[in-house]
Each structure stands twice: as structure tokens, then as C-alpha cells.
PDB file of C-alpha atoms in Angstrom:
ATOM      1  CA  MET A  87     -43.607 -48.376 -39.546  1.00 35.00           C
ATOM      2  CA  THR A  88     -41.799 -50.911 -41.662  1.00 36.00           C
ATOM      3  CA  ASP A  89     -43.111 -52.074 -45.121  1.00 35.00           C
ATOM      4  CA  LYS A  90     -44.564 -55.929 -44.271  1.00 30.00           C
ATOM      5  CA  THR A  91     -45.575 -56.714 -47.762  1.00 24.00           C
ATOM      6  CA  GLU A  92     -41.750 -56.592 -48.664  1.00 31.00           C
ATOM      7  CA  PRO A  93     -40.005 -57.987 -45.786  1.00 30.00           C
ATOM      8  CA  LEU A  94     -36.577 -58.492 -47.525  1.00 35.00           C
ATOM      9  CA  ARG A  95     -36.552 -55.235 -49.863  1.00 37.00           C
ATOM     10  CA  GLN A  96     -33.411 -53.493 -49.735  1.00 39.00           C
ATOM     11  CA  LEU A  97     -32.730 -49.727 -50.404  1.00 41.00           C
ATOM     12  CA  SER A  98     -29.253 -48.321 -51.154  1.00 40.00           C
ATOM     13  CA  LEU A  99     -27.127 -45.497 -51.856  1.00 43.00           C
ATOM     14  CA  PHE A 100     -25.727 -45.498 -55.537  1.00 37.00           C
ATOM     15  CA  ASP A 101     -23.425 -43.177 -57.336  1.00 38.00           C
ATOM     16  CA  GLY A 102     -22.834 -44.551 -60.904  1.00 38.00           C
ATOM     17  CA  VAL A 103     -23.191 -42.905 -64.475  1.00 43.00           C
ATOM     18  CA  ASP A 104     -25.736 -44.120 -66.467  1.00 45.00           C
ATOM     19  CA  LEU A 105     -27.723 -42.878 -69.001  1.00 49.00           C
ATOM     20  CA  PHE A 106     -30.950 -44.342 -70.567  1.00 47.00           C
ATOM     21  CA  ILE A 107     -32.645 -43.018 -74.121  1.00 43.00           C
ATOM     22  CA  PRO A 108     -36.480 -43.183 -74.068  1.00 44.00           C
ATOM     23  CA  THR A 109     -38.127 -46.268 -75.196  1.00 43.00           C
ATOM     24  CA  LEU A 110     -37.731 -47.218 -78.758  1.00 44.00           C
ATOM     25  CA  GLU A 111     -40.174 -48.784 -80.930  1.00 44.00           C
ATOM     26  CA  PRO A 112     -39.106 -51.932 -83.124  1.00 43.00           C
ATOM     27  CA  ALA A 113     -40.230 -51.452 -86.763  1.00 41.00           C
ATOM     28  CA  GLN A 114     -43.345 -53.070 -87.907  1.00 40.00           C
ATOM     29  CA  PRO A 115     -42.431 -55.840 -90.034  1.00 36.00           C
ATOM     30  CA  HIS A 116     -43.552 -54.764 -93.153  1.00 31.00           C
ATOM     31  CA  LEU A 117     -41.881 -51.865 -92.870  1.00 32.00           C
ATOM     32  CA  LEU A 118     -38.410 -53.672 -92.191  1.00 30.00           C
ATOM     33  CA  ASP A 119     -35.513 -53.399 -94.599  1.00 31.00           C
ATOM     34  CA  ILE A 120     -34.307 -56.649 -94.838  1.00 27.00           C
ATOM     35  CA  ALA A 121     -31.496 -55.205 -96.825  1.00 32.00           C
ATOM     36  CA  THR A 122     -29.891 -53.356 -94.166  1.00 30.00           C
ATOM     37  CA  ALA A 123     -31.193 -55.579 -91.228  1.00 33.00           C
ATOM     38  CA  GLN A 124     -28.579 -56.075 -88.925  1.00 37.00           C
ATOM     39  CA  PRO A 125     -28.066 -59.999 -88.298  1.00 36.00           C
ATOM     40  CA  THR A 126     -27.259 -61.172 -85.166  1.00 38.00           C
ATOM     41  CA  GLU A 127     -23.752 -62.652 -85.092  1.00 40.00           C
ATOM     42  CA  PRO A 128     -21.972 -65.525 -82.943  1.00 39.00           C
ATOM     43  CA  ARG A 129     -20.004 -64.437 -80.243  1.00 43.00           C
ATOM     44  CA  PRO A 130     -16.571 -65.044 -81.060  1.00 40.00           C
ATOM     45  CA  VAL A 131     -14.129 -66.954 -78.462  1.00 40.00           C
ATOM     46  CA  ALA A 132     -10.605 -67.285 -77.781  1.00 41.00           C
ATOM     47  CA  ILE A 133      -8.677 -70.799 -77.422  1.00 38.00           C
ATOM     48  CA  ARG A 134      -5.621 -70.713 -75.265  1.00 45.00           C
ATOM     49  CA  PRO A 135      -2.642 -72.513 -77.218  1.00 39.00           C
ATOM     50  CA  ASP A 136      -1.440 -73.897 -73.743  1.00 48.00           C
ATOM     51  CA  ASP A 137      -4.747 -75.666 -73.235  1.00 47.00           C
ATOM     52  CA  ARG A 138      -6.556 -78.478 -74.029  1.00 47.00           C
ATOM     53  CA  GLY A 139     -10.401 -79.642 -74.128  1.00 51.00           C
ATOM     54  CA  PRO A 140     -13.663 -77.604 -73.887  1.00 51.00           C
ATOM     55  CA  SER A 141     -12.332 -75.898 -70.594  1.00 52.00           C
ATOM     56  CA  ALA A 142      -9.504 -74.654 -73.068  1.00 54.00           C
ATOM     57  CA  ILE A 143     -12.599 -72.048 -74.612  1.00 64.00           C
ATOM     58  CA  GLU A 144     -13.376 -69.001 -73.338  1.00 65.00           C
ATOM     59  CA  PRO A 145     -15.528 -65.857 -74.595  1.00 72.00           C
ATOM     60  CA  ALA A 146     -13.290 -63.617 -76.452  1.00 76.00           C
ATOM     61  CA  PRO A 147     -13.911 -59.906 -74.864  1.00 76.00           C
ATOM     62  CA  PRO A 148     -16.295 -58.095 -77.049  1.00 81.00           C
ATOM     63  CA  PRO A 149     -14.550 -55.982 -79.818  1.00 88.00           C
ATOM     64  CA  LEU A 150     -14.287 -52.184 -79.544  1.00 91.00           C
ATOM     65  CA  ARG A 151     -16.240 -49.697 -82.158  1.00 92.00           C
ATOM     66  CA  ARG A 152     -14.800 -46.212 -82.539  1.00 93.00           C
ATOM     67  CA  TYR A 153     -17.340 -43.526 -82.564  1.00 93.00           C
ATOM     68  CA  ASP A 154     -15.006 -40.232 -84.699  1.00 93.00           C
ATOM     69  CA  ASP A 155     -17.729 -37.045 -85.523  1.00 90.00           C
ATOM     70  CA  GLY A 156     -14.648 -35.162 -85.932  1.00 92.00           C
ATOM     71  CA  THR A 157     -15.298 -33.213 -82.620  1.00 93.00           C
ATOM     72  CA  HIS A 158     -15.892 -35.948 -80.198  1.00 93.00           C
ATOM     73  CA  ARG A 159     -13.744 -39.276 -80.514  1.00 91.00           C
ATOM     74  CA  PHE A 160     -14.381 -42.225 -78.768  1.00 93.00           C
ATOM     75  CA  ASP A 161     -14.105 -46.369 -78.388  1.00 93.00           C
ATOM     76  CA  TYR A 162     -16.749 -48.469 -77.087  1.00 94.00           C
ATOM     77  CA  VAL A 163     -18.345 -51.619 -76.576  1.00 93.00           C
ATOM     78  CA  LEU A 164     -21.955 -52.327 -78.201  1.00 94.00           C
ATOM     79  CA  ARG A 165     -23.949 -55.322 -76.786  1.00 90.00           C
ATOM     80  CA  ARG A 166     -27.022 -56.252 -77.559  1.00 92.00           C
ATOM     81  CA  ALA A 167     -30.025 -57.363 -75.320  1.00 86.00           C
ATOM     82  CA  SER A 168     -33.539 -58.136 -74.878  1.00 87.00           C
ATOM     83  CA  ARG A 169     -34.338 -54.516 -74.237  1.00 86.00           C
ATOM     84  CA  ARG A 170     -36.511 -51.660 -75.172  1.00 86.00           C
ATOM     85  CA  SER A 171     -34.517 -48.863 -75.201  1.00 88.00           C
ATOM     86  CA  ILE A 172     -30.597 -48.339 -76.118  1.00 91.00           C
ATOM     87  CA  GLY A 173     -28.642 -47.271 -72.972  1.00 91.00           C
ATOM     88  CA  ILE A 174     -25.037 -45.921 -72.022  1.00 92.00           C
ATOM     89  CA  ARG A 175     -22.959 -47.133 -69.423  1.00 90.00           C
ATOM     90  CA  ILE A 176     -19.580 -45.256 -68.493  1.00 88.00           C
ATOM     91  CA  ASP A 177     -17.484 -47.125 -65.612  1.00 83.00           C
ATOM     92  CA  ASP A 178     -13.677 -47.948 -64.914  1.00 75.00           C
ATOM     93  CA  GLN A 179     -13.938 -50.654 -67.565  1.00 80.00           C
ATOM     94  CA  GLY A 180     -15.031 -48.291 -70.568  1.00 87.00           C
ATOM     95  CA  ILE A 181     -17.938 -47.141 -72.232  1.00 92.00           C
ATOM     96  CA  VAL A 182     -20.664 -49.913 -72.964  1.00 92.00           C
ATOM     97  CA  VAL A 183     -23.336 -48.932 -75.322  1.00 93.00           C
ATOM     98  CA  SER A 184     -26.444 -51.555 -74.739  1.00 92.00           C
ATOM     99  CA  ALA A 185     -28.965 -51.742 -77.512  1.00 92.00           C
ATOM    100  CA  PRO A 186     -32.227 -53.712 -78.362  1.00 92.00           C
ATOM    101  CA  ARG A 187     -31.120 -56.781 -81.089  1.00 89.00           C
ATOM    102  CA  TRP A 188     -33.624 -55.191 -83.254  1.00 91.00           C
ATOM    103  CA  VAL A 189     -31.714 -51.877 -83.396  1.00 90.00           C
ATOM    104  CA  GLY A 190     -29.722 -51.145 -86.390  1.00 92.00           C
ATOM    105  CA  MET A 191     -26.600 -49.286 -86.055  1.00 93.00           C
ATOM    106  CA  GLY A 192     -28.221 -46.384 -87.780  1.00 92.00           C
ATOM    107  CA  GLN A 193     -30.056 -46.043 -84.401  1.00 92.00           C
ATOM    108  CA  VAL A 194     -26.990 -46.205 -82.702  1.00 93.00           C
ATOM    109  CA  GLN A 195     -25.002 -43.918 -84.257  1.00 93.00           C
ATOM    110  CA  ALA A 196     -27.696 -41.325 -84.442  1.00 93.00           C
ATOM    111  CA  MET A 197     -27.862 -41.910 -80.444  1.00 92.00           C
ATOM    112  CA  LEU A 198     -24.268 -41.412 -80.565  1.00 94.00           C
ATOM    113  CA  ALA A 199     -24.101 -38.264 -82.038  1.00 94.00           C
ATOM    114  CA  ASP A 200     -26.692 -36.973 -79.983  1.00 93.00           C
ATOM    115  CA  LYS A 201     -24.976 -37.861 -76.680  1.00 92.00           C
ATOM    116  CA  ALA A 202     -21.374 -37.616 -78.362  1.00 94.00           C
ATOM    117  CA  SER A 203     -20.153 -34.149 -75.969  1.00 94.00           C
ATOM    118  CA  TRP A 204     -21.813 -35.967 -72.423  1.00 92.00           C
ATOM    119  CA  VAL A 205     -20.116 -39.092 -73.405  1.00 93.00           C
ATOM    120  CA  VAL A 206     -16.634 -37.705 -73.935  1.00 93.00           C
ATOM    121  CA  ARG A 207     -17.264 -35.322 -70.816  1.00 91.00           C
ATOM    122  CA  GLN A 208     -18.598 -38.171 -68.277  1.00 90.00           C
ATOM    123  CA  HIS A 209     -15.553 -40.553 -69.839  1.00 90.00           C
ATOM    124  CA  GLY A 210     -12.817 -37.593 -68.838  1.00 89.00           C
ATOM    125  CA  LEU A 211     -14.163 -37.255 -65.210  1.00 87.00           C
ATOM    126  CA  ARG A 212     -14.418 -41.023 -64.603  1.00 85.00           C
ATOM    127  CA  GLU A 213     -10.678 -40.831 -66.087  1.00 87.00           C
ATOM    128  CA  GLN A 214      -9.837 -38.113 -63.967  1.00 84.00           C
ATOM    129  CA  ARG A 215     -10.812 -39.824 -60.630  1.00 80.00           C
ATOM    130  CA  ARG A 216      -9.183 -43.068 -61.485  1.00 82.00           C
ATOM    131  CA  HIS A 217      -6.403 -41.465 -61.600  1.00 83.00           C
ATOM    132  CA  ALA A 218      -7.088 -39.778 -58.627  1.00 82.00           C
ATOM    133  CA  GLN A 219      -7.843 -43.025 -56.346  1.00 77.00           C
ATOM    134  CA  GLN A 220      -4.375 -44.616 -57.979  1.00 80.00           C
ATOM    135  CA  ALA A 221      -2.494 -41.574 -56.538  1.00 80.00           C
ATOM    136  CA  ALA A 222      -4.561 -41.889 -53.118  1.00 83.00           C
ATOM    137  CA  ARG A 223      -3.566 -45.750 -52.959  1.00 90.00           C
ATOM    138  CA  ILE A 224      -2.110 -46.717 -49.630  1.00 95.00           C
ATOM    139  CA  ASP A 225       0.992 -47.769 -48.763  1.00 95.00           C
ATOM    140  CA  TRP A 226       1.184 -50.285 -46.273  1.00 97.00           C
ATOM    141  CA  ARG A 227       4.535 -50.078 -44.618  1.00 97.00           C
ATOM    142  CA  ASP A 228       5.892 -48.344 -41.646  1.00 97.00           C
ATOM    143  CA  GLY A 229       5.263 -44.347 -42.397  1.00 97.00           C
ATOM    144  CA  GLY A 230       2.210 -45.244 -44.552  1.00 96.00           C
ATOM    145  CA  ARG A 231      -0.725 -42.591 -44.381  1.00 96.00           C
ATOM    146  CA  LEU A 232      -4.015 -44.011 -43.882  1.00 97.00           C
ATOM    147  CA  PRO A 233      -7.225 -42.027 -44.439  1.00 96.00           C
ATOM    148  CA  TYR A 234      -9.312 -42.234 -41.448  1.00 97.00           C
ATOM    149  CA  LEU A 235     -12.677 -40.663 -40.121  1.00 97.00           C
ATOM    150  CA  GLY A 236     -11.344 -37.057 -41.652  1.00 93.00           C
ATOM    151  CA  ARG A 237      -8.031 -36.739 -41.027  1.00 95.00           C
ATOM    152  CA  SER A 238      -4.604 -39.078 -42.189  1.00 95.00           C
ATOM    153  CA  LEU A 239      -3.048 -41.777 -39.122  1.00 97.00           C
ATOM    154  CA  THR A 240       0.299 -42.257 -40.030  1.00 98.00           C
ATOM    155  CA  LEU A 241       1.140 -46.388 -39.664  1.00 98.00           C
ATOM    156  CA  ARG A 242       3.759 -47.314 -36.735  1.00 97.00           C
ATOM    157  CA  LEU A 243       4.663 -50.704 -36.923  1.00 97.00           C
ATOM    158  CA  GLY A 244       6.967 -52.207 -34.288  1.00 93.00           C
ATOM    159  CA  ALA A 245       4.624 -51.188 -31.476  1.00 91.00           C
ATOM    160  CA  GLU A 246       4.124 -53.553 -28.542  1.00 86.00           C
ATOM    161  CA  GLY A 247       0.900 -55.265 -27.331  1.00 80.00           C
ATOM    162  CA  GLY A 248      -1.907 -57.641 -29.033  1.00 86.00           C
ATOM    163  CA  ASP A 249      -3.618 -55.160 -30.546  1.00 92.00           C
ATOM    164  CA  PRO A 250      -3.405 -52.237 -32.711  1.00 95.00           C
ATOM    165  CA  ALA A 251      -4.330 -48.830 -31.159  1.00 95.00           C
ATOM    166  CA  LEU A 252      -4.284 -45.171 -31.995  1.00 95.00           C
ATOM    167  CA  SER A 253      -1.066 -42.739 -30.431  1.00 94.00           C
ATOM    168  CA  ALA A 254      -1.629 -40.726 -27.366  1.00 91.00           C
ATOM    169  CA  CYS A 255      -1.867 -37.733 -29.763  1.00 92.00           C
ATOM    170  CA  GLY A 256      -4.225 -39.675 -32.079  1.00 92.00           C
ATOM    171  CA  SER A 257      -2.054 -38.919 -35.441  1.00 96.00           C
ATOM    172  CA  ASP A 258      -0.494 -42.713 -35.469  1.00 97.00           C
ATOM    173  CA  LEU A 259      -1.719 -46.097 -35.523  1.00 97.00           C
ATOM    174  CA  CYS A 260       0.434 -48.330 -33.799  1.00 97.00           C
ATOM    175  CA  LEU A 261       0.680 -51.758 -35.258  1.00 97.00           C
ATOM    176  CA  PRO A 262       2.172 -54.797 -33.443  1.00 96.00           C
ATOM    177  CA  LEU A 263       3.964 -56.237 -36.450  1.00 96.00           C
ATOM    178  CA  PRO A 264       7.887 -56.218 -37.104  1.00 96.00           C
ATOM    179  CA  ALA A 265       9.251 -53.147 -38.781  1.00 94.00           C
ATOM    180  CA  ASP A 266       9.790 -55.245 -42.156  1.00 94.00           C
ATOM    181  CA  ALA A 267       6.078 -57.002 -42.338  1.00 96.00           C
ATOM    182  CA  ALA A 268       4.889 -57.692 -45.516  1.00 97.00           C
ATOM    183  CA  ALA A 269       2.574 -55.273 -47.304  1.00 97.00           C
ATOM    184  CA  GLN A 270      -0.171 -57.929 -46.810  1.00 97.00           C
ATOM    185  CA  ARG A 271       0.114 -58.347 -43.198  1.00 97.00           C
ATOM    186  CA  VAL A 272      -0.197 -54.831 -42.635  1.00 97.00           C
ATOM    187  CA  ARG A 273      -3.275 -54.663 -44.821  1.00 97.00           C
ATOM    188  CA  ASP A 274      -5.131 -57.071 -43.356  1.00 97.00           C
ATOM    189  CA  THR A 275      -4.104 -55.968 -39.981  1.00 97.00           C
ATOM    190  CA  VAL A 276      -4.908 -52.481 -40.316  1.00 98.00           C
ATOM    191  CA  GLN A 277      -8.522 -54.120 -42.289  1.00 97.00           C
ATOM    192  CA  ALA A 278      -9.508 -56.021 -38.773  1.00 97.00           C
ATOM    193  CA  TRP A 279      -8.820 -52.957 -36.824  1.00 98.00           C
ATOM    194  CA  MET A 280     -11.098 -50.867 -38.975  1.00 98.00           C
ATOM    195  CA  GLN A 281     -13.830 -53.311 -38.992  1.00 98.00           C
ATOM    196  CA  ARG A 282     -14.008 -53.507 -35.433  1.00 97.00           C
ATOM    197  CA  GLU A 283     -13.860 -49.720 -34.896  1.00 98.00           C
ATOM    198  CA  ALA A 284     -16.591 -49.426 -37.762  1.00 98.00           C
ATOM    199  CA  ILE A 285     -18.784 -52.179 -36.013  1.00 97.00           C
ATOM    200  CA  THR A 286     -18.583 -50.189 -32.901  1.00 98.00           C
ATOM    201  CA  LEU A 287     -19.102 -46.543 -34.400  1.00 98.00           C
ATOM    202  CA  PHE A 288     -22.206 -47.742 -36.919  1.00 98.00           C
ATOM    203  CA  GLN A 289     -23.410 -49.133 -33.462  1.00 98.00           C
ATOM    204  CA  GLN A 290     -23.382 -45.865 -31.528  1.00 98.00           C
ATOM    205  CA  ARG A 291     -24.622 -43.685 -34.058  1.00 98.00           C
ATOM    206  CA  ALA A 292     -27.605 -46.088 -35.173  1.00 98.00           C
ATOM    207  CA  ILE A 293     -28.306 -46.266 -31.745  1.00 98.00           C
ATOM    208  CA  HIS A 294     -28.337 -42.483 -31.609  1.00 98.00           C
ATOM    209  CA  PHE A 295     -30.587 -41.666 -34.699  1.00 98.00           C
ATOM    210  CA  ALA A 296     -32.780 -44.774 -34.112  1.00 98.00           C
ATOM    211  CA  THR A 297     -34.074 -43.289 -30.623  1.00 98.00           C
ATOM    212  CA  ARG A 298     -34.493 -39.953 -31.970  1.00 97.00           C
ATOM    213  CA  LEU A 299     -36.889 -41.192 -34.765  1.00 97.00           C
ATOM    214  CA  GLY A 300     -38.624 -44.250 -32.404  1.00 97.00           C
ATOM    215  CA  VAL A 301     -37.496 -47.108 -34.023  1.00 97.00           C
ATOM    216  CA  GLU A 302     -35.423 -50.360 -33.480  1.00 96.00           C
ATOM    217  CA  VAL A 303     -32.225 -51.457 -35.108  1.00 97.00           C
ATOM    218  CA  GLN A 304     -32.425 -55.517 -34.800  1.00 96.00           C
ATOM    219  CA  ALA A 305     -28.805 -55.983 -36.093  1.00 97.00           C
ATOM    220  CA  ILE A 306     -26.124 -53.997 -37.883  1.00 97.00           C
ATOM    221  CA  LYS A 307     -23.557 -56.064 -40.152  1.00 97.00           C
ATOM    222  CA  LEU A 308     -20.857 -54.819 -42.284  1.00 97.00           C
ATOM    223  CA  THR A 309     -20.626 -54.832 -46.146  1.00 95.00           C
ATOM    224  CA  SER A 310     -18.011 -54.728 -48.658  1.00 93.00           C
ATOM    225  CA  ALA A 311     -20.103 -54.212 -51.328  1.00 89.00           C
ATOM    226  CA  SER A 312     -18.824 -52.279 -54.731  1.00 84.00           C
ATOM    227  CA  THR A 313     -21.816 -50.583 -55.324  1.00 85.00           C
ATOM    228  CA  ARG A 314     -23.665 -49.486 -51.967  1.00 91.00           C
ATOM    229  CA  TRP A 315     -22.412 -47.889 -48.866  1.00 95.00           C
ATOM    230  CA  GLY A 316     -25.338 -48.828 -47.000  1.00 95.00           C
ATOM    231  CA  SER A 317     -28.741 -50.500 -46.970  1.00 94.00           C
ATOM    232  CA  ALA A 318     -31.592 -51.466 -44.783  1.00 95.00           C
ATOM    233  CA  THR A 319     -34.622 -54.276 -44.371  1.00 95.00           C
ATOM    234  CA  ALA A 320     -37.985 -53.592 -43.099  1.00 92.00           C
ATOM    235  CA  CYS A 321     -36.857 -55.971 -40.195  1.00 95.00           C
ATOM    236  CA  GLY A 322     -34.548 -53.701 -39.012  1.00 96.00           C
ATOM    237  CA  VAL A 323     -30.963 -54.854 -40.150  1.00 96.00           C
ATOM    238  CA  LEU A 324     -28.675 -52.340 -41.540  1.00 97.00           C
ATOM    239  CA  ARG A 325     -25.709 -53.131 -43.572  1.00 96.00           C
ATOM    240  CA  LEU A 326     -23.201 -50.255 -43.545  1.00 97.00           C
ATOM    241  CA  HIS A 327     -19.801 -50.130 -45.426  1.00 97.00           C
ATOM    242  CA  TRP A 328     -16.870 -50.491 -43.138  1.00 97.00           C
ATOM    243  CA  ARG A 329     -14.975 -48.723 -45.127  1.00 96.00           C
ATOM    244  CA  LEU A 330     -16.818 -45.447 -44.525  1.00 97.00           C
ATOM    245  CA  LEU A 331     -14.489 -44.475 -41.667  1.00 97.00           C
ATOM    246  CA  HIS A 332     -12.101 -43.335 -44.434  1.00 97.00           C
ATOM    247  CA  PHE A 333     -14.317 -40.236 -44.773  1.00 97.00           C
ATOM    248  CA  SER A 334     -15.382 -37.721 -42.456  1.00 97.00           C
ATOM    249  CA  PRO A 335     -18.031 -38.334 -39.273  1.00 98.00           C
ATOM    250  CA  ALA A 336     -20.570 -36.406 -40.611  1.00 98.00           C
ATOM    251  CA  ILE A 337     -20.577 -38.426 -43.823  1.00 97.00           C
ATOM    252  CA  VAL A 338     -20.452 -41.600 -41.807  1.00 98.00           C
ATOM    253  CA  ASP A 339     -23.560 -39.858 -39.765  1.00 98.00           C
ATOM    254  CA  TYR A 340     -25.331 -39.161 -43.064  1.00 98.00           C
ATOM    255  CA  VAL A 341     -25.479 -42.658 -44.269  1.00 97.00           C
ATOM    256  CA  VAL A 342     -26.148 -44.149 -41.134  1.00 98.00           C
ATOM    257  CA  ALA A 343     -29.071 -41.782 -40.733  1.00 98.00           C
ATOM    258  CA  HIS A 344     -30.207 -42.842 -44.500  1.00 97.00           C
ATOM    259  CA  GLU A 345     -30.596 -46.160 -43.301  1.00 97.00           C
ATOM    260  CA  VAL A 346     -32.227 -46.026 -40.421  1.00 98.00           C
ATOM    261  CA  ALA A 347     -34.983 -43.514 -41.705  1.00 97.00           C
ATOM    262  CA  HIS A 348     -35.900 -46.427 -44.127  1.00 97.00           C
ATOM    263  CA  LEU A 349     -36.798 -48.189 -40.793  1.00 97.00           C
ATOM    264  CA  ARG A 350     -39.751 -45.552 -40.973  1.00 96.00           C
ATOM    265  CA  GLU A 351     -39.981 -45.350 -44.990  1.00 96.00           C
ATOM    266  CA  MET A 352     -39.182 -47.982 -46.971  1.00 95.00           C
ATOM    267  CA  ASN A 353     -38.785 -46.046 -50.127  1.00 93.00           C
ATOM    268  CA  HIS A 354     -37.496 -42.705 -51.494  1.00 94.00           C
ATOM    269  CA  SER A 355     -40.274 -40.429 -51.249  1.00 95.00           C
ATOM    270  CA  ALA A 356     -40.635 -37.411 -50.173  1.00 97.00           C
ATOM    271  CA  ARG A 357     -41.629 -38.219 -46.394  1.00 97.00           C
ATOM    272  CA  PHE A 358     -38.435 -40.250 -46.152  1.00 97.00           C
ATOM    273  CA  TRP A 359     -36.254 -36.859 -47.231  1.00 97.00           C
ATOM    274  CA  GLN A 360     -38.195 -35.016 -44.935  1.00 98.00           C
ATOM    275  CA  THR A 361     -37.153 -37.954 -42.109  1.00 98.00           C
ATOM    276  CA  VAL A 362     -33.465 -37.713 -43.056  1.00 98.00           C
ATOM    277  CA  ASP A 363     -34.099 -34.197 -42.506  1.00 98.00           C
ATOM    278  CA  ASP A 364     -35.312 -34.273 -39.312  1.00 98.00           C
ATOM    279  CA  LEU A 365     -32.534 -36.495 -38.221  1.00 98.00           C
ATOM    280  CA  PHE A 366     -29.289 -34.893 -39.801  1.00 98.00           C
ATOM    281  CA  PRO A 367     -30.108 -31.666 -41.578  1.00 98.00           C
ATOM    282  CA  THR A 368     -26.955 -31.273 -43.008  1.00 98.00           C
ATOM    283  CA  TRP A 369     -27.283 -34.081 -44.917  1.00 97.00           C
ATOM    284  CA  ARG A 370     -27.281 -32.420 -48.367  1.00 97.00           C
ATOM    285  CA  GLU A 371     -23.550 -30.854 -47.749  1.00 97.00           C
ATOM    286  CA  ALA A 372     -22.779 -34.762 -46.674  1.00 97.00           C
ATOM    287  CA  ARG A 373     -24.520 -36.606 -49.683  1.00 96.00           C
ATOM    288  CA  SER A 374     -22.323 -33.773 -52.032  1.00 95.00           C
ATOM    289  CA  ALA A 375     -18.887 -34.694 -49.894  1.00 95.00           C
ATOM    290  CA  LEU A 376     -19.350 -38.273 -49.969  1.00 95.00           C
ATOM    291  CA  ARG A 377     -20.361 -38.233 -54.278  1.00 91.00           C
ATOM    292  CA  HIS A 378     -16.985 -36.247 -54.457  1.00 87.00           C
ATOM    293  CA  SER A 379     -14.945 -38.304 -52.167  1.00 88.00           C
ATOM    294  CA  LEU A 380     -12.267 -40.619 -53.139  1.00 85.00           C
ATOM    295  CA  LEU A 381     -12.416 -44.083 -51.860  1.00 88.00           C
ATOM    296  CA  PRO A 382      -8.422 -45.249 -51.789  1.00 90.00           C
ATOM    297  CA  PRO A 383      -7.811 -48.778 -53.383  1.00 86.00           C
ATOM    298  CA  TRP A 384      -6.857 -51.477 -51.115  1.00 85.00           C
TER     299      TRP A 384
END
């Protein structure tokens, strides 16, 4: 059963750190303190000295602000937007506070004081994860290590033949490249191999789960989306991130089962999660493992 009222609706798996504060109401005009109102300032621009003409003007990065209450200290960017609430976003670029244009700095500071411990904790965790990801960076040369389906493959250059292939023992990925091949060439060769392996594996697992559920998968496509591992459309098209192959088979099965379940329930209702449970009973453990897994930088 598919949701024919929204044939292009996509549902995805997200993992982000985003905090929204309950809706705020703007002050009534007769209560507005004009003397302390915060006017909208023009956005500064930076001009490159080596350029000429209109193309030389580009927006300058927003200025950093400092929060410091004596216990918690961090820098953040304040962005004004047409919205009804104050939100905090923490990602690899830092801490961003988004606030309605009519909210004064006093309210922003009060919100930060209330959430300061959360911000510091989440930012610290994000920094730890970023450093761990950098440590997991793949060395694209002979002897480099490639995370693959829960194990680590050793890259071996100089192999004969036209296509990359796993060694007989399954611990090496043999690449038909010169021993001194450039890192970019090694990476591109491995990526092409992983994508071929991914489409084969995804097709096998999708058919397995779809047969059990009694639904039909029309097509499977690979994605490189930065914010989702998989998505599904009501017309039966699944999109799955090819770099899932860095993780264990259980994680792959969880994501595939999750998207196949959307072909029955195009939502995240209790019935949807029961469908996932019927298809893949250990989904909770796999989802937790995915959330704590590191995707190595490429």
C-alpha cells in the first residue's frame, strides 16, 4: 500500500543536533521599547583587493559572538530570520543561533543562559567526533586500510586483471593500478568498485525484505546525499547511500528494511515501526550502531 496522495514524498534517516525553543510571540506595538529595539543592520561585504568590478564583492562571513557566563564559554553566529522561535544548530561549522528579527538580544542571551550546558556538551561531542573522523581518514595508497562491511580491507596495488577484486582470503582489495598510482586515482577506482558492490548488495537485500512484506521495489538508486542514508518514494523507488558499505551488514539491513517498510507505511507512525520490527527485529541495535559509527572522510 502506497500513499498516492503524495507520490513524490520522500522519507529519510537523519542524525543531527538541532534544538528549537518553544514558539515566542512578538511584543505588542504599544509595549515595544523603542529605545532598546534592535534594528536590522545591513550585512557587511568583503572586497577582494585583487579583483575588479561587481564580481569582486561577496558576502562577508557573519561575525562571531561570545557567550560567557563564567562557567560556560563558547562562540556562536547569530542569524536573523523570518521565524517564530529561537533555534540553536550545532554542526561541524560551529554554533548557529537563529532568532526572529523582532527578538531582542536580551531574550537571546536568556535563552543561551538556559541552554548553555547543553550547547557546551553537544559542541564538545561534535568536536570529538570530528577529530575521530579525521583520524579515520583513508590513506589512498598501497597498504591503506578501507572499512568495508564491518571489517577492514588492505589496499593492494599492482594486481593483474582489469577490475578490482577481493583476495581469496577476503582481507585485501587488489587494484589493477601501478604501485605508485596517485591517491586520486586509487580513490576513484575504489569508489567505482564500492558503488558496483553497493548496488548488487542493496538489490539483494531489498528483494529479500520486499518479498517478506509483499511489496514491490521498482528501482534502486545510489545516492551521495550529505544528510540522509536512504529515502523512499511511494512509487517504489529506493535511494540508498553507497557508503553504507563502510558499516556492518546489520546496519545495511536496517537501512534497507527501513526504506522497504516505507513502501507499506509512508510515515514514521507506530505501524511503520512495527513493520520495521517485523522485517528486522534487531533494528534498534543496528540504528544505535549507525548513530555511533564514523564515516571516514574521503
